[in-house]
Coordinates of C-alpha atoms in Angstrom, one line a residue:
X15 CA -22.6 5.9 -75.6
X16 CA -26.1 4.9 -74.7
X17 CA -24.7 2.4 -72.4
X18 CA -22.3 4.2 -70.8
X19 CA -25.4 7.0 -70.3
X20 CA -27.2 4.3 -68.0
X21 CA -24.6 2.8 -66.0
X22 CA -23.4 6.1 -64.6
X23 CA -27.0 7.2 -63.3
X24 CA -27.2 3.5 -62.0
X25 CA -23.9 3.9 -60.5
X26 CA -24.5 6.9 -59.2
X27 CA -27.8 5.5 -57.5
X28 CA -26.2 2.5 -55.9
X29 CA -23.5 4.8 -54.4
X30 CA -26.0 6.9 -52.7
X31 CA -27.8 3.6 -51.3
X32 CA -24.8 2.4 -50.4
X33 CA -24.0 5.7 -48.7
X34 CA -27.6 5.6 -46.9
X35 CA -26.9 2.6 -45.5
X36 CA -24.3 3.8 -43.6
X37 CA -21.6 1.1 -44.1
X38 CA -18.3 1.1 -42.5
X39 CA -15.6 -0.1 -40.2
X40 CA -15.9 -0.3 -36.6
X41 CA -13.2 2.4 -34.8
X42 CA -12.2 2.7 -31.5
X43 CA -10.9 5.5 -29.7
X44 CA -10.0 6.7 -26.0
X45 CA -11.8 10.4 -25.2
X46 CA -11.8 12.2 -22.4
X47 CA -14.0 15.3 -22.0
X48 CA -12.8 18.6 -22.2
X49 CA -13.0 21.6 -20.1
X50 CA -12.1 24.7 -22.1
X51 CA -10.8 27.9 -20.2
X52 CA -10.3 31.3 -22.5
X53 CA -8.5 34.3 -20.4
X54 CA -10.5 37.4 -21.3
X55 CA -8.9 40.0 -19.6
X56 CA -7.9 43.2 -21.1
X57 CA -4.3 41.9 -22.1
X58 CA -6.3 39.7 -24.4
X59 CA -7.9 42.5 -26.5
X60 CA -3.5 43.1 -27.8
X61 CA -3.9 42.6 -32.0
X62 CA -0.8 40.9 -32.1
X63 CA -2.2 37.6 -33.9
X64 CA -1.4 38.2 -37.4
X65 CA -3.4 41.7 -37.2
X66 CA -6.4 40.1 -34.8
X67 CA -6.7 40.1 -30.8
X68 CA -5.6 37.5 -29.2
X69 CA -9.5 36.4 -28.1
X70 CA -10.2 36.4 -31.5
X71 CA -7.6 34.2 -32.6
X72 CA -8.7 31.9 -29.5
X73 CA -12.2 32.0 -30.6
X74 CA -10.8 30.5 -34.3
X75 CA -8.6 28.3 -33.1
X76 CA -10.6 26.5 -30.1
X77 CA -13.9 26.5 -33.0
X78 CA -11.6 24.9 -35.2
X79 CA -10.4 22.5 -33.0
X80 CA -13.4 21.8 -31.3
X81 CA -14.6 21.0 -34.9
X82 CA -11.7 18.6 -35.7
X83 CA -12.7 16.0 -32.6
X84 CA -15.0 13.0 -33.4
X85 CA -18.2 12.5 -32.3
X86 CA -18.2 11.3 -29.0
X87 CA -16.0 13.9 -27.6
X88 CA -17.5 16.0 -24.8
X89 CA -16.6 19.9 -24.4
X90 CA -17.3 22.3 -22.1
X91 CA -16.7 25.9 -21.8
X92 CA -15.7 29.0 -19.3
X93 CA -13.9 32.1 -19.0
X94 CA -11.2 33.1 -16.3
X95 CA -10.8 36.6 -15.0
X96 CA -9.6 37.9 -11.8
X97 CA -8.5 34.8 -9.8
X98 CA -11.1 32.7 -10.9
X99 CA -13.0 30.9 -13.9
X100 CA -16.9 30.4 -14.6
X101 CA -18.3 27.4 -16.7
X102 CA -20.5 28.3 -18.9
X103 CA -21.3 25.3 -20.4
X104 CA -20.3 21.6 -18.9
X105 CA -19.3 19.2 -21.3
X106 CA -21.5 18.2 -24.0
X107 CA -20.9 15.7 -27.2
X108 CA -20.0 18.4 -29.6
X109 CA -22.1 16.7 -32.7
X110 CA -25.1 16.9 -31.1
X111 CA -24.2 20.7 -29.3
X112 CA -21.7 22.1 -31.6
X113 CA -23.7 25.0 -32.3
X114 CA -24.1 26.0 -28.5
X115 CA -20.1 25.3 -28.4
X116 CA -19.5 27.7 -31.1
X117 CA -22.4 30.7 -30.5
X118 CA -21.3 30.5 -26.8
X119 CA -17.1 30.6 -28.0
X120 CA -18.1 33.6 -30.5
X121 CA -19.9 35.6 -27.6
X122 CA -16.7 35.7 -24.7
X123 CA -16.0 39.3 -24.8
X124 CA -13.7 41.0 -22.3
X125 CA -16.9 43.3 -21.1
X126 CA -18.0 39.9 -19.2
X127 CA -15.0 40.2 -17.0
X128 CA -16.0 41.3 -13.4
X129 CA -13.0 42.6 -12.5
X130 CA -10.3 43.8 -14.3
X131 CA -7.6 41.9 -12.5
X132 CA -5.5 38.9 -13.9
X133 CA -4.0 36.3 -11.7
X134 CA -3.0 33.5 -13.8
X135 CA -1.6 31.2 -11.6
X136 CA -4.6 31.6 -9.4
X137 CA -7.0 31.6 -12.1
X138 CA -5.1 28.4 -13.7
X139 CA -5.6 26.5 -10.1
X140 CA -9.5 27.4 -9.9
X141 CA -9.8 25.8 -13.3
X142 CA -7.6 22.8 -12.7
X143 CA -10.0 22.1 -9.5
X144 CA -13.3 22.5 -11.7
X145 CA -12.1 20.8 -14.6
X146 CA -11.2 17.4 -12.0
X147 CA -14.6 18.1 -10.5
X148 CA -16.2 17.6 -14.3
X149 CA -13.6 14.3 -14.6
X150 CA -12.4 16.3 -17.6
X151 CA -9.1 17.7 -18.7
X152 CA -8.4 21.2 -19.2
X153 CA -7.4 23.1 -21.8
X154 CA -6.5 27.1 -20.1
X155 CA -6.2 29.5 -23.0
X156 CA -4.2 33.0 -21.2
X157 CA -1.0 35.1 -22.5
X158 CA 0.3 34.4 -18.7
X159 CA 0.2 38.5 -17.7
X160 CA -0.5 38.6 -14.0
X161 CA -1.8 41.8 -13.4
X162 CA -1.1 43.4 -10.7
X163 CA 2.4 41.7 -11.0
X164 CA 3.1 38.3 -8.9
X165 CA 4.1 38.9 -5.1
X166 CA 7.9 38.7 -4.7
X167 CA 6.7 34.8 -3.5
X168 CA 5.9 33.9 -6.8
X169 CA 2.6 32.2 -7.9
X170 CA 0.5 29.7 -6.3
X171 CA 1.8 26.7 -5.8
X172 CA -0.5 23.1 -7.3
X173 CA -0.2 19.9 -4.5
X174 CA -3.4 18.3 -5.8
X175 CA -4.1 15.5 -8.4
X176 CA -4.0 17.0 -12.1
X177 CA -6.6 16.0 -14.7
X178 CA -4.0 17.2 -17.2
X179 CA -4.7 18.8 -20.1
X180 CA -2.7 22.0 -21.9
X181 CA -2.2 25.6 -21.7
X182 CA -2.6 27.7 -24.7
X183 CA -0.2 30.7 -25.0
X184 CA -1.9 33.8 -26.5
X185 CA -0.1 36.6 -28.2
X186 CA 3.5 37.1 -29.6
X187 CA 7.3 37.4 -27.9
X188 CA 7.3 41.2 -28.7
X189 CA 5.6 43.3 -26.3
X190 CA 2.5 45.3 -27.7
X191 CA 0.4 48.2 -26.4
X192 CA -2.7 47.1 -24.4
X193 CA -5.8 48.3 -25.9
X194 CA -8.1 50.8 -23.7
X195 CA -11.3 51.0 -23.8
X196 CA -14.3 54.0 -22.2
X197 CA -17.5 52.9 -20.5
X198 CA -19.3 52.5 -23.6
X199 CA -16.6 50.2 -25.2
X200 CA -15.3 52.1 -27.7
X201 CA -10.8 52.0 -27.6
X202 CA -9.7 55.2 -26.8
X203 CA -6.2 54.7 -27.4
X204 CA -3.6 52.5 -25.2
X205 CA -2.7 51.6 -22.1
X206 CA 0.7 53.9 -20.5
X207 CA 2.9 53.4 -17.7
X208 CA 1.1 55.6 -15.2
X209 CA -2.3 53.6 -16.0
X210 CA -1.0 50.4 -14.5
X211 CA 1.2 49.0 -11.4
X212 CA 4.4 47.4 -11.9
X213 CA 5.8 46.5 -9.0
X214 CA 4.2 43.3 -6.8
X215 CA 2.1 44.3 -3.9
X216 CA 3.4 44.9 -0.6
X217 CA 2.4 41.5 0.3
X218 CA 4.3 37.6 1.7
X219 CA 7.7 37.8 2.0
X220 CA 10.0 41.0 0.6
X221 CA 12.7 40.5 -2.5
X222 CA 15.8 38.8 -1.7
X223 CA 17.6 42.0 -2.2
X224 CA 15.1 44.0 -0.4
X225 CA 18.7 45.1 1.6
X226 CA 20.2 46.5 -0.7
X227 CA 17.5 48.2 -2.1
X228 CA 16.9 52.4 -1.5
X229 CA 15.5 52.9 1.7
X230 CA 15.3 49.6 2.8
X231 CA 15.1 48.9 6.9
X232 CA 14.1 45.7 8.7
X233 CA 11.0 47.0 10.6
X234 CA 10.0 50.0 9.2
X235 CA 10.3 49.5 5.4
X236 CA 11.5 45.6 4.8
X237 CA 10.6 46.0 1.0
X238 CA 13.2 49.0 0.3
X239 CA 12.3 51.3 -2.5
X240 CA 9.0 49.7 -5.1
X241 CA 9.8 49.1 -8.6
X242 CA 7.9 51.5 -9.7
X243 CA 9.3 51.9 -13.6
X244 CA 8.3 49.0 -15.4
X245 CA 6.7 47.8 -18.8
X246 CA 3.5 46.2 -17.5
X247 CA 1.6 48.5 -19.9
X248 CA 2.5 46.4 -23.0
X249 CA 2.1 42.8 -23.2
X250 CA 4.2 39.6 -24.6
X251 CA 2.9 36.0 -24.5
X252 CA 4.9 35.0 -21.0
X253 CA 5.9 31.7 -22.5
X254 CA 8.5 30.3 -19.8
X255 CA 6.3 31.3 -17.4
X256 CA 3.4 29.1 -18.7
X257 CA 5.6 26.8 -19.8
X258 CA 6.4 26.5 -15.9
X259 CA 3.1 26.5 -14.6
X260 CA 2.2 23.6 -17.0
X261 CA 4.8 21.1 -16.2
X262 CA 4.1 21.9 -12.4
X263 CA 0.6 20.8 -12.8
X264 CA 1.0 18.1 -15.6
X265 CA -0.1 19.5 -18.3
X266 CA 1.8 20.8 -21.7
X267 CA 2.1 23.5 -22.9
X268 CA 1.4 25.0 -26.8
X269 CA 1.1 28.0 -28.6
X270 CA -2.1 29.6 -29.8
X271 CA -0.2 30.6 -33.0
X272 CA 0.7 26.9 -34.2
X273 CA -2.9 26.4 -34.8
X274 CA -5.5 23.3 -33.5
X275 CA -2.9 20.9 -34.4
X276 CA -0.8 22.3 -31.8
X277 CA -3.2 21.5 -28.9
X278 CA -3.3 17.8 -29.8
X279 CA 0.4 17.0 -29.9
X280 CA 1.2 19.2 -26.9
X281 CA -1.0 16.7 -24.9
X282 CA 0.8 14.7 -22.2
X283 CA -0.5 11.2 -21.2
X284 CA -2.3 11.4 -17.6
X285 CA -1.3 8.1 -16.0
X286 CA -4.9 6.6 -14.6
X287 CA -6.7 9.5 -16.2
X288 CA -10.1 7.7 -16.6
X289 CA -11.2 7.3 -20.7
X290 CA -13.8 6.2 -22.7
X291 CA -14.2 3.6 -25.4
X292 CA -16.0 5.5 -28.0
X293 CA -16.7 2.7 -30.4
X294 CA -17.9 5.2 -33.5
X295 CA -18.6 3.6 -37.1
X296 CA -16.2 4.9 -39.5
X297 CA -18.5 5.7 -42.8
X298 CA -16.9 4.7 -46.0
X299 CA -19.2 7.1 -48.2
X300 CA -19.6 10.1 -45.7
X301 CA -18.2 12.0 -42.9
X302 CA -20.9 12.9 -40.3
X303 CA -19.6 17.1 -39.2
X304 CA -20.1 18.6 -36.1
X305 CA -24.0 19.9 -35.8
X306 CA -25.3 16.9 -37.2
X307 CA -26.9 13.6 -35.2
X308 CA -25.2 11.2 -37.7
X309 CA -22.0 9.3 -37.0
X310 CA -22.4 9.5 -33.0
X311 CA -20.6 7.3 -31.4
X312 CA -22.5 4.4 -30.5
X313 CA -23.0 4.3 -26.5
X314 CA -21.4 7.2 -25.4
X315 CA -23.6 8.7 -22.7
X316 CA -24.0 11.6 -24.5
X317 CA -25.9 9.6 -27.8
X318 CA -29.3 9.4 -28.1
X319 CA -31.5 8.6 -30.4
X320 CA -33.2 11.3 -32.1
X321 CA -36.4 12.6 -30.1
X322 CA -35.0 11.4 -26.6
X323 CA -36.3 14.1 -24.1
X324 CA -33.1 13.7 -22.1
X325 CA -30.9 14.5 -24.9
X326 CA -33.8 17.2 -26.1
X327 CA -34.2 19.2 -22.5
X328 CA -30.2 18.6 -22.5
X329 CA -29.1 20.1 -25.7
X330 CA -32.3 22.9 -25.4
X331 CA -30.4 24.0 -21.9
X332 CA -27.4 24.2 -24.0
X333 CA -28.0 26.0 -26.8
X334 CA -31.0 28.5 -24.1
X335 CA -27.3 29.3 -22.3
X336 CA -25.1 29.8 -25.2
X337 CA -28.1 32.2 -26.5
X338 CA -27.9 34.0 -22.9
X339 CA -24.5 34.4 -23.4
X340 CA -23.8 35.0 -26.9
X341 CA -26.5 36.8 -28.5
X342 CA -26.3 40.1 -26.4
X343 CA -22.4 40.2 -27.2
X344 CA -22.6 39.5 -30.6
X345 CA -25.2 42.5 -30.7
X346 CA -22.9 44.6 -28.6
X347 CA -22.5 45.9 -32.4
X348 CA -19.8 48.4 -32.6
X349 CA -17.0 46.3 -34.7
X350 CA -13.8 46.9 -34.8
X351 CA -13.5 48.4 -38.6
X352 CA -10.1 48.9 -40.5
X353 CA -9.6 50.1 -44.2
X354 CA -6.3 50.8 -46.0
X355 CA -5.8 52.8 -48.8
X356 CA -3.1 54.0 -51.0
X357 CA -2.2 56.8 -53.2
X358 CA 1.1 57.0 -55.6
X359 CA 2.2 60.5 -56.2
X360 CA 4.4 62.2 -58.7
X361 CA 6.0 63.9 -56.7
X362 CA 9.4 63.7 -54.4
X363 CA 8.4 62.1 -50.6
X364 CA 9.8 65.4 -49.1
X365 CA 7.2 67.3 -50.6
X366 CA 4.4 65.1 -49.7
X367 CA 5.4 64.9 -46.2
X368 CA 5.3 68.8 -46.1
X369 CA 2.2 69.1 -46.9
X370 CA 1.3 66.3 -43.8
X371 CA 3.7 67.4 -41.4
X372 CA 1.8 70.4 -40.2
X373 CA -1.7 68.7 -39.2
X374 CA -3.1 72.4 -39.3
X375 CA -2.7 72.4 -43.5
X376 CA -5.3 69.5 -43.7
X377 CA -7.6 72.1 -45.5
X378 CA -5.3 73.0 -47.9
X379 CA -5.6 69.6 -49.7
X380 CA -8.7 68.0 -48.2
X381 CA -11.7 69.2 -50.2
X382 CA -14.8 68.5 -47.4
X383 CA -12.3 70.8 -44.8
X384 CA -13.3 74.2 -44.6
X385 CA -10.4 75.4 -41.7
X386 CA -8.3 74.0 -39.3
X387 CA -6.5 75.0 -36.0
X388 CA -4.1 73.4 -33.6
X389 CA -3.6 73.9 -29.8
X390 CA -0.6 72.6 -29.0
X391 CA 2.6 71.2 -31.0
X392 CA 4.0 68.1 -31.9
X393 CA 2.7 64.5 -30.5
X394 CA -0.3 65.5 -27.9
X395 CA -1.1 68.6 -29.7
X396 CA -5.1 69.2 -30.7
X397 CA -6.8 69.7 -34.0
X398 CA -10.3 70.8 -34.6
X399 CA -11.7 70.3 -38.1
X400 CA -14.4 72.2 -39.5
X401 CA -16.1 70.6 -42.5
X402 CA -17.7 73.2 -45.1
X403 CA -20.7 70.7 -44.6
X404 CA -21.2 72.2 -41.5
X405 CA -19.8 70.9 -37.9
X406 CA -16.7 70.2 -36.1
X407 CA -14.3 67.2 -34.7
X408 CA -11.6 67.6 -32.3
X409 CA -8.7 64.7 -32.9
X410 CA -4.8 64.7 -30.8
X411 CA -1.8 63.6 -32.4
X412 CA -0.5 60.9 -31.3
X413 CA 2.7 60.8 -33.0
X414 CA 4.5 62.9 -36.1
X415 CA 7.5 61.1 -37.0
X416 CA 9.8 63.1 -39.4
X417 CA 12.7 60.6 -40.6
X418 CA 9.6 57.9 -40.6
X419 CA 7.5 60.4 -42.8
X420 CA 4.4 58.8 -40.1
X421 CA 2.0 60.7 -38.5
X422 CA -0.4 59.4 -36.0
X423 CA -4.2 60.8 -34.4
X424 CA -6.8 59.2 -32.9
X425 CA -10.1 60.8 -32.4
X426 CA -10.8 63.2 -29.1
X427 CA -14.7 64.9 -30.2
X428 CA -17.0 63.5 -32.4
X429 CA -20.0 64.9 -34.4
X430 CA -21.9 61.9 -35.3
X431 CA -23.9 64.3 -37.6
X432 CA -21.7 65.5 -40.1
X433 CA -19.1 62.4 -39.7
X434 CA -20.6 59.1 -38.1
X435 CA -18.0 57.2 -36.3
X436 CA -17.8 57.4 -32.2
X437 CA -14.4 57.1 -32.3
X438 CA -11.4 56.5 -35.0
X439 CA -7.2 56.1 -35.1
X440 CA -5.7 57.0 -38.4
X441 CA -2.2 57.1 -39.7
X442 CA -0.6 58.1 -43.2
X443 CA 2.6 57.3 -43.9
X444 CA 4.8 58.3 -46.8
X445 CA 7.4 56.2 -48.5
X446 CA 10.1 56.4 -51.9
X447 CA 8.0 54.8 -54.8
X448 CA 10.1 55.0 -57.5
X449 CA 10.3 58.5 -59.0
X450 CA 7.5 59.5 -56.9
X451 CA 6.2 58.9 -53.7
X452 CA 3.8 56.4 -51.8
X453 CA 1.1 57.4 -49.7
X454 CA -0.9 54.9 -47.5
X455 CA -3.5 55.3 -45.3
X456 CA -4.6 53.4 -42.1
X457 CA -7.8 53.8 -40.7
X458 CA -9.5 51.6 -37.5
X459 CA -13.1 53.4 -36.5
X460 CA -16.2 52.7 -34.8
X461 CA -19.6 53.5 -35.9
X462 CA -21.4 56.4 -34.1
X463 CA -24.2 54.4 -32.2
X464 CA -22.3 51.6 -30.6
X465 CA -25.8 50.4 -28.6
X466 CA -27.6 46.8 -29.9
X467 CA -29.7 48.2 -32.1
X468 CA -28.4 51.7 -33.8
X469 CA -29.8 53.7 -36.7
X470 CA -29.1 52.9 -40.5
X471 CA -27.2 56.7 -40.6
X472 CA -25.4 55.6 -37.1
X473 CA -24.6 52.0 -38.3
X474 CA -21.5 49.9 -39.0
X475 CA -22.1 50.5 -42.7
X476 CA -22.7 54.2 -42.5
X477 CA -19.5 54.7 -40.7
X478 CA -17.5 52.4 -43.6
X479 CA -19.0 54.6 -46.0
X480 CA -18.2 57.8 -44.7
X481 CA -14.5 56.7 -43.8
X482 CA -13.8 55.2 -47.0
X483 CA -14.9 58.9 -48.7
X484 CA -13.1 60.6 -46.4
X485 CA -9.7 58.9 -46.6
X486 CA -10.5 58.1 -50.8
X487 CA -10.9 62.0 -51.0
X488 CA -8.0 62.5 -48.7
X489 CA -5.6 61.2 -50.7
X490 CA -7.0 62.7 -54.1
X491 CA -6.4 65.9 -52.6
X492 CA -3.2 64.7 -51.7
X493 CA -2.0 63.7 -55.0
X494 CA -3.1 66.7 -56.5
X495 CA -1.7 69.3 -53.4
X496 CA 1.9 67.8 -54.6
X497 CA 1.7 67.2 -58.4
X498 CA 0.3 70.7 -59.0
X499 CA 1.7 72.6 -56.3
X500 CA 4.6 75.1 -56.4

């Protein structure tokens, strides 16, 4: 036993010389730097990534990915909106820079966009050019929505020399509402058909069947009649269409949804795309990660030694931009919040959903309501709330659903004083449990100051707090409305 006590300290020890010593095998591996292009228009905000927005599930992904690459690799990073992209950040070795890379892919918000326009094929083209001017790839992360809708032309056409690379596909097959937001940034509800145009411009050359179209004439009206029913207010990952736009330039094509993994075997080989050996010691002890010096690969341009004022006044320019960029967003504060909560009742689901069917009877099983009125009926109709705390919100039904046992409401007036959120969307919905009856409880809210830097009553956590007693005390009064009620 004593022996066996001091050869596994001494064991131990030589590992970890061994370790600092940094043997290993010599690797060898083609890179080519990386241009990375995330679409943030307003299509992008659509939760239909397993419950998160499609720019956050790029913001994941890409991080991820970017954190899967060896040392060596060079990244850069931009944003596309309107017709054309911005680099943010050219590429850098993403050991050394990893934490610019990843505070400046956690700040892209779709409040930077300048305009609210989305022209992929356009945008796609403007990248291509600036990704061949940085002798990188590209890697173009969009759902493919061009908004306003392509002229009857089609989209821009690509004649130039492709640095290759991939598009990313962003969102799912089934089209989803299109989140909207007010001035302040706080979602008011969702896009409808009269908010958006669905028809191409009046632009190039008319439809083929312009002729045969309703008030069509050859001078005077050559386009006919505009489409001007559509669905362009909801949104579905436009996967042939990307899937076109990437074979036409050379590049493949992957979906966001497969994950990181998806982005590396959807890369096609460039013919005379230019590489470099990154010769990179393989450590049989320890893995250097992203963010740290160790493992670089061993004469890449981008390795320096540690104190080399290049690599310092390169990586400080860096990480000075990705703070420009990223800090103010990531302050923007107001998160998106969601809580669910259920309630089982004894009771049958018909006489639940009575006592929710009629927003007006809120006060006769919610105990901080004091009265209630409607204006209006049905989905659009208006509720004000008095609280017997004292004040009053105003919130419109979206939606009361009577073989779904749903009902739907988003808020119209706050009072930040007596409830502090700036805005909220709530939805019960009843179901068979049994004997009884389920009742569950969606909630996505705001909190009432959605500036940088709000009060502790206005924050993020005072507007969780309040909602979760709210909707907790909801469904007591619920339970108890339709157990004990006649």
């Amino acid at each position: 036993m004593t022996a066996a006590r001091a050869i596994l300290p001494a064991l131990a020890a030589g590992l970890a010389l061994l370790a600092a010593a940094g043997p290993g095998i010599e690797g060898r591996r083609e890179l080519r730097d990386v241009l990375i292009v995330v679409d943030i228009t307003r299509s992008m905000n659509v939760r239909d990534m397993d419950g998160a927005s499609r720019l956050d599930a790029a913001r994941d992904v890409l991080t991820r990915w970017i954190a899967s690459q060896p040392c060596g690799a060079r990244v850069g990073l931009g944003f596309f909106t309107e017709r054309r992209s911005l680099t943010l950040i050219e590429p850098v070795e993403i050991c050394t820079d990893y934490a610019a890379l990843a505070g400046t892919l956690a700040g892209l918000d779709w409040r930077m966009a300048w305009e609210g326009d989305s022209m992929i094929s356009k945008g796609l083209n403007h990248a291509l050019n600036r990704a061949r001017g940085l002798d990188a790839a590209l890697i173009f992360v969009t759902d493919g929505q061009e908004a306003p809708p392509l002229p009857y032309s089609g989209p821009d056409d690509w004649r130039e020399d492709s640095p290759g690379g991939v598009v990313l596909g962003a969102g799912g097959d089934q089209p989803a509402p299109i989140p909207k937001f007010d001035d302040l940034g706080r979602e008011t509800g969702f896009y409808g058909p009269d908010d958006v145009q669905h028809a191409p411009a009046r632009i190039g050359a008319p439809p083929r069947d312009a002729a045969d179209r309703p008030g069509f004439h050859p001078r005077n009206n050559p386009y006919g009649e505009a489409d001007l029913e559509g669905s362009e207010h909801l949104s579905a990952m436009r996967a042939e269409y990307l899937t076109r736009l990437a074979d036409e330039r050379g590049m493949g094509f992957a979906r966001l949804s497969a994950g990181p993994a998806a982005l590396q075997a959807a890369w096609p080989p460039t013919p005379g795309a230019p590489g470099r050996d990154a010769s990179q010691p393989v450590a049989g002890f320890r893995r250097a990660g992203p963010g740290r010096a160790a493992g670089r690969a061993a004469g890449h341009p981008a390795s320096c030694k540690e104190g080399d004022p290049m690599m310092n006044r390169r990586t400080l320019l860096a990480s000075a931009l990705a703070a420009l960029v990223a800090t103010p967003l990531l302050a923007h504060g107001p998160t998106p919040q969601q809580l669910s909560r259920s309630v089982k009742v004894a009771a049958p689901p018909e006489k639940v959903w009575a006592l929710l069917a009629d927003p007006a009877l809120i006060a006769a099983w919610h105990p901080a309501i004091a009265e209630a009125s409607m204006e209006g009926d049905g989905a659009g109709a208006k509720r004000s709330i008095a609280f017997k705390s004292g004040g009053t919100l105003v919130d419109g039904v979206d939606d009361i659903g009577t073989e779904t046992m749903t009902i739907r409401w988003r808020l119209s007036r706050e009072d930040i004083e007596v409830f502090p959120v700036s805005f909220y969307t709530n939805s019960i919905t009843v179901t068979p449990d049994g004997d009884g009856a389920s009742v569950a409880w969606q909630a996505s809210f705001f909190r009432a100051d959605t500036t940088n830097e709000p009060e502790e009553r206005f924050s993020d956590e005072a507007a969780v707090a309040a909602m979760e007693k709210y909707v907790d005390d909801a469904l007591a009064g619920i339970k108890a409305a339709a157990e004990t009620g006649g």
